[in-house]
Every structure is written in C-alpha cells, then in structure tokens.
Amino acid sequence: MTALVVVAHPDPTSFTQRLARSVADRLTEDAVSTAVADLHAEGFDPRFSLEDRAGYPAGGTPPADVLAEQRRLDGVDDLVLVFPVYWWSMPALLKGWVDRVFTDGWAFDTGVTPTGRRLDNLTVHLAMVAGEDAEGFAKRGYDTALSTQIITGILGYTGARTGHTGIVHDAETRSRDSLARDARAIVDGVAARVRSSAAEASGARA
C-alpha cells in the first residue's frame, strides 16, 4: 500500500502541520509506504495559467510541475488531504493544486459518455482543522458546503473513493490535550480505513 499526505498550511509549527506529520508517521508505522507533500514548503504555484488551460483538455500536455504532481499520485492507493477550513472550503493553495493537477484525461475523461471516472483506484481521506465549533458548523451549513464541494464535486466527479473524513472543531481556543484527542481520532480513523482498503484489495486479488 502507498499513501500521499498533502498538507496546505504556511506555518510548519501549526496544528495542521503537526496533524499531517502524525498521519504520515502512523501510516509509516503500519508499513504503508508514505510520502508527504507540503505545498507551501515546496512552493507549488496554485495559479491556473494560460499554459494550464492549453494542457488541461485530454490530449494536451500540462506544465512540467503538474506532470510531476500527477506522477507522484500515479500508483498511490490513499491520498490524505490535511488543511484548515477557510471560508467554507479548502485554502486557495490546495484548491489550486486540485484545479491544476486533476486534469481531463488524467483525473476524468470527457471523451466518453457518461464522463469517465479515472481515479477509481484512489481513496481520499480528509483531515480538516476549523476555528468554528461543531454547533456553528451544523447551524450555518458548513458540513453540507464542504461535502458538496469536495466529496460530491471533486471525489464524485473523478470516481475517487471517500475514505475517513475528520474535522477538528474550535481549534483556536481549545486546550492542547483536547485537540490532541481529536487529532488521535483522525489519525486512528485514517489508519483504520487504509487497513480496510488494503484488506479489500488483498481479498480481491485472492
């Protein structure tokens, strides 16, 4: 099994970054070959350019940095997206990564009817960190907005499987111990789902 943990937060000491490292460490301990993509540290450019537009349709050639990201994802079984919730969604850096990397002909295929889903071998887990509390999320529809944008709009369209989804609420005001409990729950949830996927894949090959 292989996994890629993608994190989008500028502060390497942040709770979000620590959560990403904890997920990666746990998967590595579970004998999952795991890499981390720190989009800020790597300087990924999220801007969808004219070059991107030319290479976006099936048959086009995306920019070199996009091809490198696609190669990094090729063959990965589990993708873990770790990010703070900004304005009811993921940060612009991570959204730009999706915009640029998930191209026609690689993530999906508009050349067939119905549209082909090309990421059906990928399980995507979401680990989100939010300043709002759980009650506020439910009251204002954050949960629905995030599910519609990410699970339906991205994972559903590309055919990727939805793995473990976890949210750490009220992250800016709670105690360190309380946050650590939620972090452990997310780490355990992702690890359990990865083990489950591995068992399913093994059974399918038997």
Coordinates of C-alpha atoms in Angstrom, one line a residue:
M1 CA 0.0 0.0 0.0
T2 CA 1.1 3.5 -0.7
A3 CA -0.1 6.9 0.6
L4 CA 0.5 10.5 -0.1
V5 CA -0.3 13.1 2.6
V6 CA -0.9 16.6 1.1
V7 CA -0.8 19.5 3.6
A8 CA -1.6 23.1 2.9
H9 CA -0.6 25.4 5.8
P10 CA 2.2 28.1 5.8
D11 CA 3.3 27.6 9.4
P12 CA 5.4 24.4 9.9
T13 CA 4.6 24.6 13.7
S14 CA 0.9 24.8 13.2
F15 CA -1.6 22.2 14.5
T16 CA -2.5 21.4 10.8
Q17 CA 1.1 20.6 10.0
R18 CA 1.6 18.5 13.1
L19 CA -1.6 16.6 12.3
A20 CA -0.2 15.9 8.8
R21 CA 3.0 14.6 10.2
S22 CA 1.1 12.4 12.7
V23 CA -0.9 10.8 10.0
A24 CA 2.2 10.2 7.9
D25 CA 4.1 8.7 10.9
R26 CA 1.2 6.4 11.8
L27 CA 0.8 5.1 8.2
T28 CA 4.6 4.5 8.0
E29 CA 4.4 2.6 11.3
D30 CA 1.7 0.5 9.7
A31 CA 4.0 -0.5 6.9
V32 CA 2.3 1.8 4.4
S33 CA 4.8 3.5 2.0
T34 CA 4.0 7.1 2.8
A35 CA 5.2 10.4 1.4
V36 CA 4.3 14.0 2.4
A37 CA 3.7 16.8 0.0
D38 CA 3.9 20.2 1.9
L39 CA 2.6 22.5 -0.8
H40 CA 3.8 25.7 1.0
A41 CA 7.3 24.4 1.6
E42 CA 7.6 23.0 -1.9
G43 CA 6.5 26.4 -3.4
F44 CA 3.7 24.9 -5.5
D45 CA 2.1 27.6 -7.7
P46 CA -1.7 27.3 -7.5
R47 CA -2.4 29.8 -10.3
F48 CA -4.2 28.2 -13.3
S49 CA -2.3 29.8 -16.2
L50 CA -2.7 30.0 -19.9
E51 CA -0.2 27.1 -20.1
D52 CA -2.5 25.1 -17.8
R53 CA -5.5 26.0 -20.0
A54 CA -3.7 24.7 -23.1
G55 CA -2.7 21.5 -21.4
Y56 CA -6.0 20.9 -19.5
P57 CA -8.1 19.0 -22.1
A58 CA -7.5 15.4 -22.8
G59 CA -4.6 15.1 -25.2
G60 CA -2.9 18.3 -24.1
T61 CA 0.4 18.5 -22.3
P62 CA 0.1 20.0 -18.8
P63 CA 3.0 22.2 -17.4
A64 CA 6.0 20.3 -16.1
D65 CA 5.1 20.9 -12.4
V66 CA 1.6 19.5 -13.0
L67 CA 3.0 16.4 -14.7
A68 CA 5.3 15.9 -11.7
E69 CA 2.4 16.0 -9.3
Q70 CA 0.4 13.6 -11.4
R71 CA 3.4 11.2 -11.5
R72 CA 3.6 11.5 -7.7
L73 CA 0.0 10.4 -7.5
D74 CA 0.2 7.6 -10.0
G75 CA 0.0 4.3 -8.2
V76 CA -0.9 5.9 -4.9
D77 CA -3.6 4.0 -3.1
D78 CA -4.6 6.6 -0.4
L79 CA -4.5 10.3 -0.6
V80 CA -4.8 12.3 2.6
L81 CA -5.7 16.0 2.4
V82 CA -4.9 17.9 5.5
F83 CA -5.9 21.5 5.7
P84 CA -7.5 24.4 7.6
V85 CA -11.0 25.3 6.7
Y86 CA -11.0 28.8 5.0
W87 CA -14.3 30.5 4.1
W88 CA -16.3 27.2 4.0
S89 CA -13.7 25.4 1.9
M90 CA -10.1 24.4 1.5
P91 CA -7.3 27.1 1.2
A92 CA -6.6 28.6 -2.2
L93 CA -3.3 26.8 -2.4
L94 CA -4.9 23.3 -2.1
K95 CA -7.8 24.3 -4.4
G96 CA -5.3 25.5 -7.0
W97 CA -3.4 22.1 -6.6
V98 CA -6.7 20.3 -7.4
D99 CA -7.5 22.8 -10.2
R100 CA -4.2 22.3 -11.9
V101 CA -3.4 18.6 -11.2
F102 CA -6.8 17.0 -11.7
T103 CA -6.9 17.4 -15.5
D104 CA -9.2 16.0 -18.2
G105 CA -7.6 12.7 -19.4
W106 CA -5.9 12.1 -16.1
A107 CA -8.5 12.5 -13.3
F108 CA -11.5 12.1 -15.6
D109 CA -12.4 11.7 -19.2
T110 CA -14.9 13.8 -21.1
G111 CA -14.2 12.0 -24.3
V112 CA -16.7 9.3 -23.4
T113 CA -20.4 9.3 -22.4
P114 CA -21.0 9.3 -19.5
T115 CA -17.9 11.1 -18.3
G116 CA -15.2 8.6 -17.3
R117 CA -14.0 8.5 -13.7
R118 CA -10.3 7.8 -13.8
L119 CA -9.4 7.9 -10.1
D120 CA -11.5 4.9 -9.0
N121 CA -8.4 3.2 -7.5
L122 CA -7.7 6.1 -5.2
T123 CA -9.2 6.5 -1.7
V124 CA -9.2 10.1 -0.5
H125 CA -9.2 11.0 3.2
L126 CA -10.0 14.5 4.6
A127 CA -8.4 15.8 7.8
M128 CA -9.8 19.4 8.4
V129 CA -9.0 21.9 11.1
A130 CA -11.6 24.5 11.8
G131 CA -11.9 27.6 14.1
E132 CA -15.7 27.2 14.2
D133 CA -17.3 24.8 16.8
A134 CA -19.4 21.8 15.7
E135 CA -22.7 23.6 16.6
G136 CA -21.8 26.5 14.4
F137 CA -20.8 24.2 11.6
A138 CA -24.2 22.5 11.7
K139 CA -26.2 25.7 12.2
R140 CA -24.5 27.5 9.2
G141 CA -24.3 24.6 6.8
Y142 CA -20.5 24.2 6.8
D143 CA -20.8 20.4 6.7
T144 CA -23.1 20.5 3.7
A145 CA -20.9 23.0 1.9
L146 CA -17.7 21.0 2.4
S147 CA -19.4 17.8 1.4
T148 CA -20.9 19.2 -1.7
Q149 CA -17.7 21.0 -2.8
I150 CA -15.2 18.2 -2.1
I151 CA -16.9 14.9 -1.8
T152 CA -19.5 15.4 -4.5
G153 CA -17.8 17.9 -6.7
I154 CA -14.2 16.5 -6.7
L155 CA -14.2 13.0 -5.5
G156 CA -17.5 12.0 -7.1
Y157 CA -16.7 13.6 -10.4
T158 CA -13.3 11.8 -10.6
G159 CA -14.6 8.5 -9.2
A160 CA -12.2 8.5 -6.2
R161 CA -13.5 6.7 -3.1
T162 CA -14.2 8.7 0.0
G163 CA -12.1 7.5 3.0
H164 CA -12.1 8.8 6.5
T165 CA -13.3 12.3 7.0
G166 CA -12.5 14.1 10.2
I167 CA -12.8 17.7 11.5
V168 CA -11.1 19.2 14.5
H169 CA -13.5 21.9 15.6
D170 CA -12.9 25.0 17.6
A171 CA -9.1 24.6 17.1
E172 CA -8.1 28.1 18.1
T173 CA -9.5 28.1 21.6
R174 CA -9.5 24.6 23.0
S175 CA -6.8 23.1 25.2
R176 CA -3.8 21.2 23.8
D177 CA -4.9 18.0 25.4
S178 CA -8.4 18.3 23.9
L179 CA -7.0 19.0 20.4
A180 CA -4.6 16.0 20.8
R181 CA -7.6 13.7 21.4
D182 CA -9.3 14.8 18.2
A183 CA -6.0 14.5 16.3
R184 CA -5.6 10.9 17.6
A185 CA -9.1 10.1 16.5
I186 CA -8.4 11.3 13.0
V187 CA -5.1 9.5 12.8
D188 CA -6.8 6.3 14.0
G189 CA -9.6 6.8 11.6
V190 CA -7.4 7.2 8.6
A191 CA -5.2 4.3 9.6
A192 CA -8.2 2.0 10.1
R193 CA -9.7 2.9 6.7
V194 CA -6.3 2.4 5.0
R195 CA -6.1 -1.1 6.6
S196 CA -9.6 -1.9 5.5
S197 CA -8.8 -0.8 1.9
A198 CA -5.7 -3.0 1.9
A199 CA -7.7 -6.0 3.2
E200 CA -10.3 -5.4 0.5
A201 CA -7.7 -5.2 -2.2
S202 CA -6.0 -8.3 -0.9
G203 CA -9.2 -10.2 -1.0
A204 CA -10.0 -9.1 -4.5
R205 CA -6.6 -10.5 -5.7
A206 CA -7.0 -13.8 -3.9

